Structure formats: C-alpha cells, structure tokens
PDB file of C-alpha atoms and ligand atoms in Angstrom:
ATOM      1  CA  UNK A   1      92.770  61.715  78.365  1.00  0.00           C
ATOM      2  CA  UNK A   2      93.977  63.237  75.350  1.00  0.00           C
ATOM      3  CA  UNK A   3      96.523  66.206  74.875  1.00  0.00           C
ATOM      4  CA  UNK A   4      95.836  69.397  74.412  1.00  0.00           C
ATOM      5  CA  UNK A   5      97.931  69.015  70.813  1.00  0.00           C
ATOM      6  CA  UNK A   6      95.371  65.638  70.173  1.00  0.00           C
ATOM      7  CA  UNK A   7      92.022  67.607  71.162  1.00  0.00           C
ATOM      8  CA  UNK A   8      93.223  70.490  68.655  1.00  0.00           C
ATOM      9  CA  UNK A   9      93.786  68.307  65.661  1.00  0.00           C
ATOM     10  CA  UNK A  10      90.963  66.296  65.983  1.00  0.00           C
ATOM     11  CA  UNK A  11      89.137  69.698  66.319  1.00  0.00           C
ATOM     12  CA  UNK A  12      90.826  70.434  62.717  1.00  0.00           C
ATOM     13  CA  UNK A  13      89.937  66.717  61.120  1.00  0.00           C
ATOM     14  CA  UNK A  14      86.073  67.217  62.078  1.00  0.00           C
ATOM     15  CA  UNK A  15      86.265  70.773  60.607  1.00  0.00           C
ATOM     16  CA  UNK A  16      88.245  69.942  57.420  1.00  0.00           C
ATOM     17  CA  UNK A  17      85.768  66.980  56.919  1.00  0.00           C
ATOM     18  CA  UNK A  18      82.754  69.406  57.893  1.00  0.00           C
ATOM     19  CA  UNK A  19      83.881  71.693  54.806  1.00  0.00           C
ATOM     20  CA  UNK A  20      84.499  69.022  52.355  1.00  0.00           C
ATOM     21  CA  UNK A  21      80.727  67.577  53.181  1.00  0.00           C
ATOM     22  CA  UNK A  22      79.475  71.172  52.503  1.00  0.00           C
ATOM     23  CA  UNK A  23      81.755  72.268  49.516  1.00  0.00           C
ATOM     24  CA  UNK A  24      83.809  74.908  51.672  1.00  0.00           C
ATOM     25  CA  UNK A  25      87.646  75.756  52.120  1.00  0.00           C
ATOM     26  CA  UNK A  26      88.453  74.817  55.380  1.00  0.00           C
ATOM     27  CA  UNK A  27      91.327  77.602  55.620  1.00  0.00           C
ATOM     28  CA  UNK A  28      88.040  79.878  55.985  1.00  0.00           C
ATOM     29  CA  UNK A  29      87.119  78.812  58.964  1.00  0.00           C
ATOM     30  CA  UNK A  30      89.138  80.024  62.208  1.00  0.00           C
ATOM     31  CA  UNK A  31      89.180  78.088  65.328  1.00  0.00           C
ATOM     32  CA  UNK A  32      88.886  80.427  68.288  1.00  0.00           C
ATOM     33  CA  UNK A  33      90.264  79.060  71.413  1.00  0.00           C
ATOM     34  CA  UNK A  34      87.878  79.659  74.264  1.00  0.00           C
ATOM     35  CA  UNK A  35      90.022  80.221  77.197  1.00  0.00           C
ATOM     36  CA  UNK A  36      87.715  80.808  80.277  1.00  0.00           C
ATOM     37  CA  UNK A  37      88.742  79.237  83.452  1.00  0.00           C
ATOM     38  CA  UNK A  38      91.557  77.919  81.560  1.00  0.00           C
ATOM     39  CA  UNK A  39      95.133  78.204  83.016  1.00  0.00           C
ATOM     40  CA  UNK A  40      98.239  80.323  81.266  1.00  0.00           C
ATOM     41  CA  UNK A  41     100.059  76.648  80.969  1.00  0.00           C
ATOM     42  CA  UNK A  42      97.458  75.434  78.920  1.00  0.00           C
ATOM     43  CA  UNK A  43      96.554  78.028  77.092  1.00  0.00           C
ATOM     44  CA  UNK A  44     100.321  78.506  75.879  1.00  0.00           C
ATOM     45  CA  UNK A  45      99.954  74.583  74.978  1.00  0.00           C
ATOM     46  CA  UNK A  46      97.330  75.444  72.367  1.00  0.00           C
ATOM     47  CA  UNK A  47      99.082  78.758  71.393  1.00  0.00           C
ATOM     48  CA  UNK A  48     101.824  76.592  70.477  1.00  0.00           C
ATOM     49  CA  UNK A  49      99.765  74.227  68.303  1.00  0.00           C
ATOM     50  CA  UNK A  50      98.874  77.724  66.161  1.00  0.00           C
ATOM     51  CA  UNK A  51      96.110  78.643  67.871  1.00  0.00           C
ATOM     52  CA  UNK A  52      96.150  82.230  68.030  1.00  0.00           C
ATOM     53  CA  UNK A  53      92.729  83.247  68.359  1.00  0.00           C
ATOM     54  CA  UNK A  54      91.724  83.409  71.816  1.00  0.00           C
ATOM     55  CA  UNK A  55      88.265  84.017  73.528  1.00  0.00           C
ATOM     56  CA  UNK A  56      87.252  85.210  76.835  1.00  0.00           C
ATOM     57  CA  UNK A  57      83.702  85.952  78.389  1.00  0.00           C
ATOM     58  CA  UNK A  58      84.746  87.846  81.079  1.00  0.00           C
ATOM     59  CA  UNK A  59      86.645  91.278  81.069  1.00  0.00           C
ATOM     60  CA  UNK A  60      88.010  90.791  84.930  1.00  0.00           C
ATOM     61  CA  UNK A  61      89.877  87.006  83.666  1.00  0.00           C
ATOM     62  CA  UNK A  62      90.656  88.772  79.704  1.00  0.00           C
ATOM     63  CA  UNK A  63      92.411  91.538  81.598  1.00  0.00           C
ATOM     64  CA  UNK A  64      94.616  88.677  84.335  1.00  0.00           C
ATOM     65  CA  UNK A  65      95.744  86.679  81.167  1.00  0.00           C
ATOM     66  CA  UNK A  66      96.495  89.949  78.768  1.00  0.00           C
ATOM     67  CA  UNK A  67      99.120  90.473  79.751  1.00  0.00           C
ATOM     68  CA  UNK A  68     101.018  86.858  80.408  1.00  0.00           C
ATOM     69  CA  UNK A  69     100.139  85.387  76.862  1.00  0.00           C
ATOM     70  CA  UNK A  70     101.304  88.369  74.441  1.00  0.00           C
ATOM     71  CA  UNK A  71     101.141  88.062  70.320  1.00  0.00           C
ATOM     72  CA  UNK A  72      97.728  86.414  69.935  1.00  0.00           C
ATOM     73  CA  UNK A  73      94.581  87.628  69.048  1.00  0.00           C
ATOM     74  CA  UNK A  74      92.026  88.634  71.726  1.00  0.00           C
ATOM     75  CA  UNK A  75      88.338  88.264  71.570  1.00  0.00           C
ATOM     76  CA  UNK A  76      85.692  89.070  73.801  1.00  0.00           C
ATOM     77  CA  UNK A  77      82.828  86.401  73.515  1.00  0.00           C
ATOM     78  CA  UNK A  78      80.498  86.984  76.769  1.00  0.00           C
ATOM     79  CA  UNK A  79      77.701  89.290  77.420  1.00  0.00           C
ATOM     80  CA  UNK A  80      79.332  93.172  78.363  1.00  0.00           C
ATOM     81  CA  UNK A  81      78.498  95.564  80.132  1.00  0.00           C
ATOM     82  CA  UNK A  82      78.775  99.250  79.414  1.00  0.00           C
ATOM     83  CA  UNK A  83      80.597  99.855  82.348  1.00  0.00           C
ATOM     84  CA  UNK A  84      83.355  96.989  81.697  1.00  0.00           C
ATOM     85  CA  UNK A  85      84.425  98.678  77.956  1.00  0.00           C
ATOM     86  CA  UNK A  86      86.855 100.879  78.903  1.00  0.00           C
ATOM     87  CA  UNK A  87      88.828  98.019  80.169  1.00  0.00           C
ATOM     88  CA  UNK A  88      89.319  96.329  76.909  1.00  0.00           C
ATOM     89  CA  UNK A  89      89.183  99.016  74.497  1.00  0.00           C
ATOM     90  CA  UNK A  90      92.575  98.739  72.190  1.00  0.00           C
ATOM     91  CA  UNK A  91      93.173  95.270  73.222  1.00  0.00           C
ATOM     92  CA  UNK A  92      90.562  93.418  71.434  1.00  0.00           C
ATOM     93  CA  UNK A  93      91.009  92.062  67.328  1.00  0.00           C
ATOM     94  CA  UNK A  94      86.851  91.708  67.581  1.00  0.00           C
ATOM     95  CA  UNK A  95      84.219  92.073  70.189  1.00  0.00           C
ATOM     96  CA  UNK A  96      81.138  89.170  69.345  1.00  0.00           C
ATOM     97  CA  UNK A  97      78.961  90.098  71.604  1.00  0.00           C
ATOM     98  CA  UNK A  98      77.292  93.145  71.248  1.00  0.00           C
ATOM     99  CA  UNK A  99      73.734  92.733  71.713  1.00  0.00           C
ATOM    100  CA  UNK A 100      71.922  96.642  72.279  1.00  0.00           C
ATOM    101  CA  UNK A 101      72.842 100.205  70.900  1.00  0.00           C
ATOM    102  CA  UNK A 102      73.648 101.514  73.870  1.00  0.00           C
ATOM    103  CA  UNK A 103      76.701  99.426  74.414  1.00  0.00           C
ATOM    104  CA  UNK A 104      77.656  99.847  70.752  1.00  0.00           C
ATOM    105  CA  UNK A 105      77.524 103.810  71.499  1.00  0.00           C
ATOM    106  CA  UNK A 106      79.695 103.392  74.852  1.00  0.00           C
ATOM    107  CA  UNK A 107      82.391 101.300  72.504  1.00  0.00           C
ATOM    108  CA  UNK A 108      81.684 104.139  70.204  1.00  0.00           C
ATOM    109  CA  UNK A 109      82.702 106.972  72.628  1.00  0.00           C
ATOM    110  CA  UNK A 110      85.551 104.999  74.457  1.00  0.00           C
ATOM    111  CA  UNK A 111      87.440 104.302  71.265  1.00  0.00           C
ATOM    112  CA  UNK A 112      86.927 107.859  69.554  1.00  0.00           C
ATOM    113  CA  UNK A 113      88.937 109.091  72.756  1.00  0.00           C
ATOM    114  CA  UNK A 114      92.014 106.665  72.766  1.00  0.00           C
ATOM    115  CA  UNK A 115      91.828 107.509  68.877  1.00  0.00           C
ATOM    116  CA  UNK A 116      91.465 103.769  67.578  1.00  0.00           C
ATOM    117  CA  UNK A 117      89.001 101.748  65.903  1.00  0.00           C
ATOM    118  CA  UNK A 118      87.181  98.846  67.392  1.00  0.00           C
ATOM    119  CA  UNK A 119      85.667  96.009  65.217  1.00  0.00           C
ATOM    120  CA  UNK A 120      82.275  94.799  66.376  1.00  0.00           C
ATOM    121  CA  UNK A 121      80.133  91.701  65.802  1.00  0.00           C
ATOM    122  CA  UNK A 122      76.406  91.815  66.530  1.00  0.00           C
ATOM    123  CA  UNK A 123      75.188  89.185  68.481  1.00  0.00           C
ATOM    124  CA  UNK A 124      71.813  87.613  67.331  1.00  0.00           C
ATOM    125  CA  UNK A 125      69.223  86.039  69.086  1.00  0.00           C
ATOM    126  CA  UNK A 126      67.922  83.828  66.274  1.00  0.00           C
ATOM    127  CA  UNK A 127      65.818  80.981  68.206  1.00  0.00           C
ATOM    128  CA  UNK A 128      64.367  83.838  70.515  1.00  0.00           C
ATOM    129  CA  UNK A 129      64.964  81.845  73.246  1.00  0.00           C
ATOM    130  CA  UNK A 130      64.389  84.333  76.668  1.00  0.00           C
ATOM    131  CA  UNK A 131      67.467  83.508  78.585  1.00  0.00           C
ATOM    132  CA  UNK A 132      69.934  84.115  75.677  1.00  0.00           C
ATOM    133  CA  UNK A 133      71.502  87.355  74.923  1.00  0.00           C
ATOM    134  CA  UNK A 134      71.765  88.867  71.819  1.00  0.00           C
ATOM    135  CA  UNK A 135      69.511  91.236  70.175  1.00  0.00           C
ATOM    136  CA  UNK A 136      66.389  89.961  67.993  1.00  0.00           C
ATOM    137  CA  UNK A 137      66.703  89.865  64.077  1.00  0.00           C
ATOM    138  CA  UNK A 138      64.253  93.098  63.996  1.00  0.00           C
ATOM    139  CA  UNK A 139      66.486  94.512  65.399  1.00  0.00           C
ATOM    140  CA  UNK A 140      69.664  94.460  63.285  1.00  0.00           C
ATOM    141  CA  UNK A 141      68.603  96.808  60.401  1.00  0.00           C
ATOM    142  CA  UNK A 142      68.051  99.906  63.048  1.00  0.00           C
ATOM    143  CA  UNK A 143      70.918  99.555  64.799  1.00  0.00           C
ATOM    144  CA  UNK A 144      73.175  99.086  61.722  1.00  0.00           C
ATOM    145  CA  UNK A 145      71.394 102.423  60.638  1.00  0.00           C
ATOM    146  CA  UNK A 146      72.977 104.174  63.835  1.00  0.00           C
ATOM    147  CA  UNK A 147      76.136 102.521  63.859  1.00  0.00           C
ATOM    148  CA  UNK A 148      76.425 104.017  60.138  1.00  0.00           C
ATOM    149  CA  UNK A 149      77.228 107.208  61.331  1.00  0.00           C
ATOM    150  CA  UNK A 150      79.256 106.382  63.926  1.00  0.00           C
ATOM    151  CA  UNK A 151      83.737 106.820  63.287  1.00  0.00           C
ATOM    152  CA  UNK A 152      85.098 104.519  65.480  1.00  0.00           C
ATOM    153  CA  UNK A 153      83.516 101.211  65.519  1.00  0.00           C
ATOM    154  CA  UNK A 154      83.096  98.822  62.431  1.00  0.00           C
ATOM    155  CA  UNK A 155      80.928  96.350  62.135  1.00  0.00           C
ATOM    156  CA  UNK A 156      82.590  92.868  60.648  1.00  0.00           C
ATOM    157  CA  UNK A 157      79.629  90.627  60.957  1.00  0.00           C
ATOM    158  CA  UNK A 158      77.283  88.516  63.462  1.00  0.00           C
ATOM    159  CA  UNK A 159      77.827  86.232  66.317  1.00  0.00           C
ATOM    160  CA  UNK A 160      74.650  83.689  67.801  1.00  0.00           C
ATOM    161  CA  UNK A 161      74.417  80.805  69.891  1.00  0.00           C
ATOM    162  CA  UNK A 162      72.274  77.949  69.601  1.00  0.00           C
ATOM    163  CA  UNK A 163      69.987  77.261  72.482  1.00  0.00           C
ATOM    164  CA  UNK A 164      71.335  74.383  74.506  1.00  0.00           C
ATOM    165  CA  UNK A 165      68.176  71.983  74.084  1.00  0.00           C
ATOM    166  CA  UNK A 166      67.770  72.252  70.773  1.00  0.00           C
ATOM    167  CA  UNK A 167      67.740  69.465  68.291  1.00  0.00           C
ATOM    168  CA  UNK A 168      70.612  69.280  65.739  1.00  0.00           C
ATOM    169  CA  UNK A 169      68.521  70.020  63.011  1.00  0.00           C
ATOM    170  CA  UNK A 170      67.013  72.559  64.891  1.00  0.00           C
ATOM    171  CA  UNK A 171      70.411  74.476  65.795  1.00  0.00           C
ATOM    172  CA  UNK A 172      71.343  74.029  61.832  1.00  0.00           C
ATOM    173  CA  UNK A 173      67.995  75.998  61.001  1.00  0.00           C
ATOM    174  CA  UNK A 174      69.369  78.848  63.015  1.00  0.00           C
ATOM    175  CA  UNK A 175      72.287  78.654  61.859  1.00  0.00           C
ATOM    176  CA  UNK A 176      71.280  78.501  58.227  1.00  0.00           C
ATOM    177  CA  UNK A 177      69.325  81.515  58.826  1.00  0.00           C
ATOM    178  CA  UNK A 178      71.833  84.220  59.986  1.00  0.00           C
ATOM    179  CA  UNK A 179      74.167  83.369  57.313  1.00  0.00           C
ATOM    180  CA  UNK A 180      71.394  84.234  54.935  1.00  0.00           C
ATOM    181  CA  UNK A 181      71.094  87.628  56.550  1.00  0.00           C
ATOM    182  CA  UNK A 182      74.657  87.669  56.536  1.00  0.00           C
ATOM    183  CA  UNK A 183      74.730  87.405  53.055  1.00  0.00           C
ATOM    184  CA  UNK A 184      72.005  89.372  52.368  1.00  0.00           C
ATOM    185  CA  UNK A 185      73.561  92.528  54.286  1.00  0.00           C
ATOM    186  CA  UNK A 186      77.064  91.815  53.060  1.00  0.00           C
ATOM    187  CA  UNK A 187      75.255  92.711  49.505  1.00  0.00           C
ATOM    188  CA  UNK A 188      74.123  95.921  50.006  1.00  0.00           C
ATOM    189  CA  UNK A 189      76.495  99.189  50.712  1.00  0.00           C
ATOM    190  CA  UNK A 190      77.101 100.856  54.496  1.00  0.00           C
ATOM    191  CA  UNK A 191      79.164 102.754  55.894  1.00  0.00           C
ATOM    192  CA  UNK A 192      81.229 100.894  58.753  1.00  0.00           C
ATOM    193  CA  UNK A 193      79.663  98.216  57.749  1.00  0.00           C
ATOM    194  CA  UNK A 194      81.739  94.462  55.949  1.00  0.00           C
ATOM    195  CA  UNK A 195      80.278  90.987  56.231  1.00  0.00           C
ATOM    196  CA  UNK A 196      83.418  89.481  57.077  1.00  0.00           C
ATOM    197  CA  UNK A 197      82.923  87.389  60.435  1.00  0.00           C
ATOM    198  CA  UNK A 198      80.463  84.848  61.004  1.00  0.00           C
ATOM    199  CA  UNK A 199      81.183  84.043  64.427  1.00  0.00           C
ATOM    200  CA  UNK A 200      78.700  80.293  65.205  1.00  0.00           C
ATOM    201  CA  UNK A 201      79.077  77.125  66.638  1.00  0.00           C
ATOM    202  CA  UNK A 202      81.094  75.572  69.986  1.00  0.00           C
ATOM    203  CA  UNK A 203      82.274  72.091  71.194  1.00  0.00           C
ATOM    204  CA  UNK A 204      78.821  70.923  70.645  1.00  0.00           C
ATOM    205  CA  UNK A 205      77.776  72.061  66.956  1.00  0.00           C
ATOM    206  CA  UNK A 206      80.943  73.665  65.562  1.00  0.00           C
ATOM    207  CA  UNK A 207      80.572  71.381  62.864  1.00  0.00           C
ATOM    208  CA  UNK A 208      76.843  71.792  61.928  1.00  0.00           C
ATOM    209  CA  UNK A 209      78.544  75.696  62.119  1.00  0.00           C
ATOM    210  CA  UNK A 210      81.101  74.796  59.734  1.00  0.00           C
ATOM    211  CA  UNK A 211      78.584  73.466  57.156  1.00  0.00           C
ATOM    212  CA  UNK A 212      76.396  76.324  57.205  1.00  0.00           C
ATOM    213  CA  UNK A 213      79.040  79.191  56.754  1.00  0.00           C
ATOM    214  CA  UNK A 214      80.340  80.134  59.831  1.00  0.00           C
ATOM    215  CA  UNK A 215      83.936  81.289  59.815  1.00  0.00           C
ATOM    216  CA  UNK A 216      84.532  81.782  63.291  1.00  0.00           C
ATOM    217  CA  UNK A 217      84.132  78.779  65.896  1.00  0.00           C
ATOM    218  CA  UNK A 218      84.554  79.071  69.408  1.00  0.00           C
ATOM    219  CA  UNK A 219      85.957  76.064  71.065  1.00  0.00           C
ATOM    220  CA  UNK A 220      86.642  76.109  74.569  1.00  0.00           C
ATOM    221  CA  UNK A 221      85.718  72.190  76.378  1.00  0.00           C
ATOM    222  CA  UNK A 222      86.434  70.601  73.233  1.00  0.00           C
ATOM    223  CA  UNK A 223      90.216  72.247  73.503  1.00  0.00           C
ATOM    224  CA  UNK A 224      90.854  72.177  77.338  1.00  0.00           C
ATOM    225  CA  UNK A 225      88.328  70.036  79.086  1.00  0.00           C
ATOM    226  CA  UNK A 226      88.287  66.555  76.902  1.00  0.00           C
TER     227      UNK A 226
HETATM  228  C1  LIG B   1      82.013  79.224  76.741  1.00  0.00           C
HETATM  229  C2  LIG B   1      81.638  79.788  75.454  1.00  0.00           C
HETATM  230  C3  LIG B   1      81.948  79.116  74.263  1.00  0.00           C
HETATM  231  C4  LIG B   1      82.645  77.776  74.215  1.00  0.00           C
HETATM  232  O1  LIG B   1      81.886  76.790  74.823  1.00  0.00           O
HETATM  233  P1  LIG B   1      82.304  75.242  74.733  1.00  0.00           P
HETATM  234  O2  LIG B   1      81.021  74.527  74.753  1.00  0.00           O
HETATM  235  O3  LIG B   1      83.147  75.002  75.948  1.00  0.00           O
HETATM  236  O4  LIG B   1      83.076  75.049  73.496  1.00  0.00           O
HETATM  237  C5  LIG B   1      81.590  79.717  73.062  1.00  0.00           C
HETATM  238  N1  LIG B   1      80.952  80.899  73.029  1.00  0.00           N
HETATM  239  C6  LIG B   1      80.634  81.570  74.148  1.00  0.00           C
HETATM  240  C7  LIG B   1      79.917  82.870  74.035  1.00  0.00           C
HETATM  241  C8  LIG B   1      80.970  81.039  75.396  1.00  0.00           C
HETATM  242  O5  LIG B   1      80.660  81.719  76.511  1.00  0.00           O
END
C-alpha cells in the first residue's frame, strides 16, 4: 500500500502530465481532498503534503472535523438540503453543489443575516442521467437570472459529475460541454456572477477533467483509500 504522501504525488504527476497533453498550466488546477469517512490522522497527513482544499458531502461529518483540522479550506461537495445550510454558513470557501433555486434562496437568506457572503457553484446535470443531482442545462440561464439580484451569494462557476457507467469518451463529452457553457457565460456581464471554478472530475476521470478545463478536482479514494 502506498502512503498517503505517495498517493498525493502521483495524483500531481498524472495531473501535471494531463495539462501538458492538453496545453494547460497545471498550477490551474486545484486538487480538492475529498475527506468523507476519512479520519482526522489522515486527513492532517495530506494537509501536510499542501493539501488544503478539503471536501465533504455531508454537513453532520463537515461540522465533527471543523473544528479539529483548522486553516484549510472547506468545501461542501454532496447534495444539501435547505434545512442543513444554516449549519455551514460562514465556514465554507465554496459550496459545489447547488442544484435548485430554492436552496440557492435559503443560502441567500441565511448569509444576508450573519452579514457575509457565500460563494456558490451550480451543479449540472449534463448526461441527464435520473439518479444524479444537479440541475439540467435549461436550467442554468433562469436561475442565474434570479441569483442576479440576490446580495449575498456569488456565483464562481459549475460543478458536474460524470455518470458512473459511462465510457471515457463519453464522460470527456460531458465534460467538454460544460466548460463550453462555462466559457460562454464567463463572456457575458452579471451581476454576482464570475466564471472562476470549474469544479469536474474524481479518482476515476480527474484526468480526462484536467484536459478539458476543469480547475477543481475532487479526489477522495485516490488520496485515502489506494
Ligand atoms: C465522494 C465524492 C467525490 C470523490 O470520489 P472519489 O471517487 O473517491 O475520488 C467527488 N465528488 C463528490 C460529489 C463526491 O461525493
């Protein structure tokens, strides 16, 4: 079995070679630590290799390991419910996964009244597949229209996941297509709205992610389980 430290810079080779195969600068891309069911010990392991990015998908295990690994960057990744956001509000750098208005509003209202701003990425169901969050590309131009007029929540880009069946070259079409609307939206002018984050790929396609623009990974087995 390999260390932690290995896992992590092998993680970094296949990403560095990923951008040099697609003509991008691999200080772009950020490797973001996906920490679920993974101990403190551990965790501090890959904190101490410079990852500082770290990902959880559930609020009740983000809010047990806040506290006990201070001065990194917290992410929610998983699917949230409206009733879970006043838990995290403040203590998040971005939140991928919102997938409807409604929890976008309940962000919205929540950080207005502790008088911060929270940074948002909408997650995209590109393939369509049923049993995957995320909302459908139709939807993305409405609810940026809403989210325009909102004060306290910016939104910094998209998030999607490849179904898990899906052929590589499948998974690399999806891919290919959100950046486009990434770029596409990042051209034109909203309020609350920058293209900044393009939060795609994990342990099985970070580096088909890596070639098609993404500049967010999210790497939990490949990290802590190998
Ligand atoms: C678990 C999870 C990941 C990481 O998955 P691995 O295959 O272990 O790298 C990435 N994104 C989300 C939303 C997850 O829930």
């Amino acid at each position: 079995m390999l260390s932690i430290a290995e896992n992590i810079e092998k993680v970094r080779q296949n990403i560095k070679t990923a951008c040099e195969r697609s003509g991008r600068n691999y200080e772009d891309v950020t490797i973001l630590g996906v920490t679920k069911t993974v101990g403190v010990d551990d965790i501090m392991c890959a904190v101490n290799e410079g990852i500082c990015d770290l990902g959880e998908n559930r609020v009740q295990e983000f809010m047990e390991k806040y506290d006990k690994i201070p001065g990194v960057k917290w992410h929610i990744i998983g699917h949230l419910q409206t009733n879970k956001v006043k838990y995290i509000i403040g203590k998040t750098k971005l939140i991928h996964s919102v997938d409807t208005l409604k929890l976008a509003e309940e962000i919205e209202r929540l950080s207005k009244k502790q008088n911060v701003t929270t940074d948002i990425l909408l997650e995209v169901n590109i393939s369509g597949e049923e049993s995957k969050s995320g909302m459908s590309e139709g939807e993305i131009l409405p609810i940026l229209e809403k989210i325009e007029e909102f004060s306290s929540v910016k939104v910094r880009g998209f998030m999607t996941m490849a179904p898990k069946f899906a052929s590589e070259d499948e998974i690399r079409q999806i891919f290919r297509k959100l950046y486009k609307i990434f770029v596409d939206i990042s051209r034109k002018k909203y309020n609350n709205i920058s293209m900044d984050y393009l939060s795609m790929g994990m342990s099985s396609d970070y580096t088909v992610a890596a070639e098609e623009g993404a500049n967010i990974v999210r790497i939990g087995s490949k990290i802590f389980k190998e």
